[in-house]
GROMACS .gro file of C-alpha atoms in nm:
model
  193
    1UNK     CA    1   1.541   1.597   1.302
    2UNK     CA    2   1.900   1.600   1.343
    3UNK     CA    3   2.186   1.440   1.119
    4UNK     CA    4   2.257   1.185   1.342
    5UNK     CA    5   1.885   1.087   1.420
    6UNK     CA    6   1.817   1.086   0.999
    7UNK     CA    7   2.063   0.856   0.992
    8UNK     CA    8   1.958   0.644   1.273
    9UNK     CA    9   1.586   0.723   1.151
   10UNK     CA   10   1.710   0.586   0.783
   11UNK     CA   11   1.893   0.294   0.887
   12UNK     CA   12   1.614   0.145   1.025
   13UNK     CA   13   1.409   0.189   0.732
   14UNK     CA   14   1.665   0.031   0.540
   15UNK     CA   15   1.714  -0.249   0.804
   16UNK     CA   16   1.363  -0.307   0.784
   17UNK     CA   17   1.308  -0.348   0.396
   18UNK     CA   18   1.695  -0.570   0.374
   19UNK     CA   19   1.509  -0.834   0.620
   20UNK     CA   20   1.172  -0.816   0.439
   21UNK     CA   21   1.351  -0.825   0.100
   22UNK     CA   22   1.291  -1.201  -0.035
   23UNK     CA   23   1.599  -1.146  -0.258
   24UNK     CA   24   1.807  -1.118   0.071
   25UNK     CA   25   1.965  -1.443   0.171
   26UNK     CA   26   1.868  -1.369   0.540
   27UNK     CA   27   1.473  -1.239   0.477
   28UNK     CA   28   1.258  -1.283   0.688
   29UNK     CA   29   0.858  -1.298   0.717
   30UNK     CA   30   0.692  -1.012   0.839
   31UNK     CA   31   0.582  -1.277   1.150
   32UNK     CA   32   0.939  -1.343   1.190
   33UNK     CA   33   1.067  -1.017   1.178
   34UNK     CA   34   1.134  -0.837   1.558
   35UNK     CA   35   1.231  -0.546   1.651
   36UNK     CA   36   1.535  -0.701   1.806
   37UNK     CA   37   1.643  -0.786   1.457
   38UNK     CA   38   1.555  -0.425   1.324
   39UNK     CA   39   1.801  -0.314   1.602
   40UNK     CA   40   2.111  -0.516   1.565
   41UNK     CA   41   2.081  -0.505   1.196
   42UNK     CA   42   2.037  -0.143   1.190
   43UNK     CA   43   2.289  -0.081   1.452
   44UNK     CA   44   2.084   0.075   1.684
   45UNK     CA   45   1.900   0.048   2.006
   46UNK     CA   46   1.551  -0.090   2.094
   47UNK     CA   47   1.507   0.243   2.192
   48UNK     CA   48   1.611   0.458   1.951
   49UNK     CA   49   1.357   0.248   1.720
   50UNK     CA   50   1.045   0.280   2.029
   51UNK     CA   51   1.120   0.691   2.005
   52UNK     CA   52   0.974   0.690   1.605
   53UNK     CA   53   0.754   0.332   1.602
   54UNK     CA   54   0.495   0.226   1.854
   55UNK     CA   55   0.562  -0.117   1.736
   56UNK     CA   56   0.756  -0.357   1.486
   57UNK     CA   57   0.404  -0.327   1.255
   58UNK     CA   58   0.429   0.043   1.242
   59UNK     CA   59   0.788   0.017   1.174
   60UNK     CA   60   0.719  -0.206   0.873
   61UNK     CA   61   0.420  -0.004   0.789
   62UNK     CA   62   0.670   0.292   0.691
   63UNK     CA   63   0.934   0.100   0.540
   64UNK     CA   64   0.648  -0.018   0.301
   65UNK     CA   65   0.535   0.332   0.255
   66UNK     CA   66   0.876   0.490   0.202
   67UNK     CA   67   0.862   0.339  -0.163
   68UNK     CA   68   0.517   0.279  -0.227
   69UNK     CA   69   0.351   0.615  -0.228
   70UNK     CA   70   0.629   0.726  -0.493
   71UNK     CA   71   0.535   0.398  -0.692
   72UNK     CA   72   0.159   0.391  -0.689
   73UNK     CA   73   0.049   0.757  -0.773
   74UNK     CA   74  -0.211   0.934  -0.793
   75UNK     CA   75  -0.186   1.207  -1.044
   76UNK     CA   76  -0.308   1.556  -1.072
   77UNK     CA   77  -0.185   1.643  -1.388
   78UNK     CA   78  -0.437   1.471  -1.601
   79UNK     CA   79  -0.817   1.367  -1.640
   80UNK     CA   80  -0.933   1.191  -1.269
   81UNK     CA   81  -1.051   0.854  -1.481
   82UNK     CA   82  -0.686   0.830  -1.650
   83UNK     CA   83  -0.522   0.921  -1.305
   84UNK     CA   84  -0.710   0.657  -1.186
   85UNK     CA   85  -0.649   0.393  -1.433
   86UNK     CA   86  -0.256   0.479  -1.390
   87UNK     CA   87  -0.265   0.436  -1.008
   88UNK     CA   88  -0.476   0.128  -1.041
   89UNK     CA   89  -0.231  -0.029  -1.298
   90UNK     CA   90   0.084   0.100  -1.116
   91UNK     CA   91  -0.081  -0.068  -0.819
   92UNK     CA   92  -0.139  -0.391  -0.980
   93UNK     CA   93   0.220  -0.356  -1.095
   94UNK     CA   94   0.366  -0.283  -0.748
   95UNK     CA   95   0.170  -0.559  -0.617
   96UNK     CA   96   0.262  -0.808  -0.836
   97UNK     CA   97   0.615  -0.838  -0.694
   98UNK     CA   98   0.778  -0.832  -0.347
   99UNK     CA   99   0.553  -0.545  -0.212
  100UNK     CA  100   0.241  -0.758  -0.293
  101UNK     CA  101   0.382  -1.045  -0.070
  102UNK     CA  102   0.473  -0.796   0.201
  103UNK     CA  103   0.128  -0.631   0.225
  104UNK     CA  104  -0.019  -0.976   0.223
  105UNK     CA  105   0.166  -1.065   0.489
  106UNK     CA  106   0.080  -0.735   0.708
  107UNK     CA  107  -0.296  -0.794   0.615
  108UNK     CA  108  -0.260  -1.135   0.727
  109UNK     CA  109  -0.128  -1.007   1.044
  110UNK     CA  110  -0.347  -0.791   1.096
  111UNK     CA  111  -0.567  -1.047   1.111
  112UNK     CA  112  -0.484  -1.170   1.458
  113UNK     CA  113  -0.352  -0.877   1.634
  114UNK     CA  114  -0.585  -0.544   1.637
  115UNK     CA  115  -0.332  -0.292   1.689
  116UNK     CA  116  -0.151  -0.400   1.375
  117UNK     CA  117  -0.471  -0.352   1.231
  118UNK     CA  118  -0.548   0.004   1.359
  119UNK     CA  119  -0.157   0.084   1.259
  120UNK     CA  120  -0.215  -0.027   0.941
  121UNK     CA  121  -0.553   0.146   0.886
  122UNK     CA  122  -0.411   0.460   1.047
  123UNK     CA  123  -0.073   0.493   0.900
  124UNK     CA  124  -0.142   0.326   0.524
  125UNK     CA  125  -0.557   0.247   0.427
  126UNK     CA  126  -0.701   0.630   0.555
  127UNK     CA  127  -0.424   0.853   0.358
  128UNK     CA  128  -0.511   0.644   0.063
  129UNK     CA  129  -0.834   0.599   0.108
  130UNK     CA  130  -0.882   0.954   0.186
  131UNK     CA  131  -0.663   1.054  -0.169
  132UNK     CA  132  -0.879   0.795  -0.376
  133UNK     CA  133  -1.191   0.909  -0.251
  134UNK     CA  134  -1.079   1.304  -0.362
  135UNK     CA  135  -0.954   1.119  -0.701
  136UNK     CA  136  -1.306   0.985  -0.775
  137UNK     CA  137  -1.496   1.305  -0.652
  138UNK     CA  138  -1.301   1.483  -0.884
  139UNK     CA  139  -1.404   1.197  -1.168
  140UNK     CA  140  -1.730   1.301  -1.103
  141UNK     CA  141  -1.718   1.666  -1.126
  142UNK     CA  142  -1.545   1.607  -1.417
  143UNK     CA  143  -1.854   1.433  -1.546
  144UNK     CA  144  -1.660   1.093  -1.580
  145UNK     CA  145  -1.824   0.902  -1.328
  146UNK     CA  146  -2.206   0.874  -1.239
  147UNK     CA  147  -2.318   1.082  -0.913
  148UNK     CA  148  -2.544   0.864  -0.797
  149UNK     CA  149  -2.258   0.574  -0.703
  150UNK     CA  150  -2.091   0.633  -0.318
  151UNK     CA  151  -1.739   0.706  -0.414
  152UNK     CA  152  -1.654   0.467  -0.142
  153UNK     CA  153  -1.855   0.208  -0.296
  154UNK     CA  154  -1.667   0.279  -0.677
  155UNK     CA  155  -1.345   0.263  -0.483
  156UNK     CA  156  -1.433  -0.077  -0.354
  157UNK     CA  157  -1.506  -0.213  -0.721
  158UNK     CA  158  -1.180  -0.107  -0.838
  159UNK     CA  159  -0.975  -0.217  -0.566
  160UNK     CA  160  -1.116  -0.526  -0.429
  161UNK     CA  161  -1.010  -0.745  -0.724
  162UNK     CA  162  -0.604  -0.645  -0.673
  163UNK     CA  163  -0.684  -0.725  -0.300
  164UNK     CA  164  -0.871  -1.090  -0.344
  165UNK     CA  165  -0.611  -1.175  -0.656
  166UNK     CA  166  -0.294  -1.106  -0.419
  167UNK     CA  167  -0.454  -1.214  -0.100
  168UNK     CA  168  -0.582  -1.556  -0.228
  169UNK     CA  169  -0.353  -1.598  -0.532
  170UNK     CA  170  -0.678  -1.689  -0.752
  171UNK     CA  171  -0.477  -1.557  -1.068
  172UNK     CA  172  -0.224  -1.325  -1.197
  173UNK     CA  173  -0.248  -0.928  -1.215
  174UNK     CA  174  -0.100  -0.910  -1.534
  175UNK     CA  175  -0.179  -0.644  -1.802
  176UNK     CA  176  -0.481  -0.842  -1.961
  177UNK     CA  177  -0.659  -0.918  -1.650
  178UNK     CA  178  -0.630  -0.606  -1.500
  179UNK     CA  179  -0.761  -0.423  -1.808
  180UNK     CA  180  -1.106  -0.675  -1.797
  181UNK     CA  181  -1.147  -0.612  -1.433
  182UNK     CA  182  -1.115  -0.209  -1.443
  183UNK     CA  183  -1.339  -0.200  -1.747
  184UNK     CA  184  -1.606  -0.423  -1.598
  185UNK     CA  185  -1.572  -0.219  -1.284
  186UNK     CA  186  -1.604   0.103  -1.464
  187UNK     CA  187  -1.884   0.020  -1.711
  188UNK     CA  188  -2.091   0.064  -1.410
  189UNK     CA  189  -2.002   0.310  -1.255
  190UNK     CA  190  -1.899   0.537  -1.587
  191UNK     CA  191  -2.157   0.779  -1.739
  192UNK     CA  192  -2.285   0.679  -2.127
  193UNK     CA  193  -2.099   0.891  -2.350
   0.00000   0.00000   0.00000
């Protein structure tokens, strides 16, 4: 990519996440947001935005992602349960601020228009669902997790709780709660030491 289109290519991130940012005093709901908007506030054409982005959801989608992969890890470095457990809490963490109300809003979205929803599935859910997946294999063959459990189905009980607790707002995802709900959730699916 050239200078000029890394810049272009940047400023639209960074339109993109000013808008969406609820400190901003001009933000804007993902709903509200168009790609009009993205372009004047970015300082670019309609265009220049449809050569990178399919649509104001993908567009979003990546602005989200820009920050969130960096924030919500998943480790190599160290045992697969404890890389887990810090990418569930980081997660949780993440979630519990702006980024939580943004990928509410996107889910909700989703809801009612299906190419948001393959966007979102292709772009965000089936990279990480593809790196948890590997995460929880490797908690397996590293004897921490039972064989006999779909890792699909152990990813589910882990993440399901952040999703219903920012998606209905049924209770906090503080420290506490999150510790309960990963330790029920891997009681059963842990092997007896």
């Amino acid at each position: 990519m050239a200078i000029r289109s890394e810049q272009s290519h940047q400023a639209i991130l960074d339109a993109t996440m000013r808008m969406l940012d609820a400190d901003h005093p001009d933000s804007l709901t993902v709903q509200k947001l168009s790609i009009e908007r993205i372009a004047r506030e970015a300082g670019v054409s309609k265009t220049t935005i449809y050569r990178w982005w399919p649509s104001k959801a993908a567009v979003i989608i990546d602005t989200f992602l820009e920050n969130h992969i960096a924030r919500t890890p998943i480790r190599e470095d160290i045992p697969a349960l404890d890389a887990l457990r810090v990418h569930i809490e980081s997660l949780a963490q993440v979630y519990s601020g702006h980024e939580g109300r943004l990928i509410a809003q996107l889910v909700a979205e989703c809801q009612y228009d299906s190419s948001t929803m393959e966007v979102f599935k292709d772009r965000f859910w089936r990279s990480r669902a593809a790196a948890t997946r590997a995460l929880i294999e490797r908690a397996v063959d590293e004897g921490a997790l039972r064989r006999d459990i779909d890792p699909e189905v152990i990813a589910e009980l882990l993440y399901s709780p952040l999703y219903f607790r920012l998606l209905f707002a049924v209770g906090p995802l503080d420290e506490e709660t999150l510790r309960q709900l990963m330790t029920g959730a891997l009681n059963g699916v842990a092997l007896p030491v």
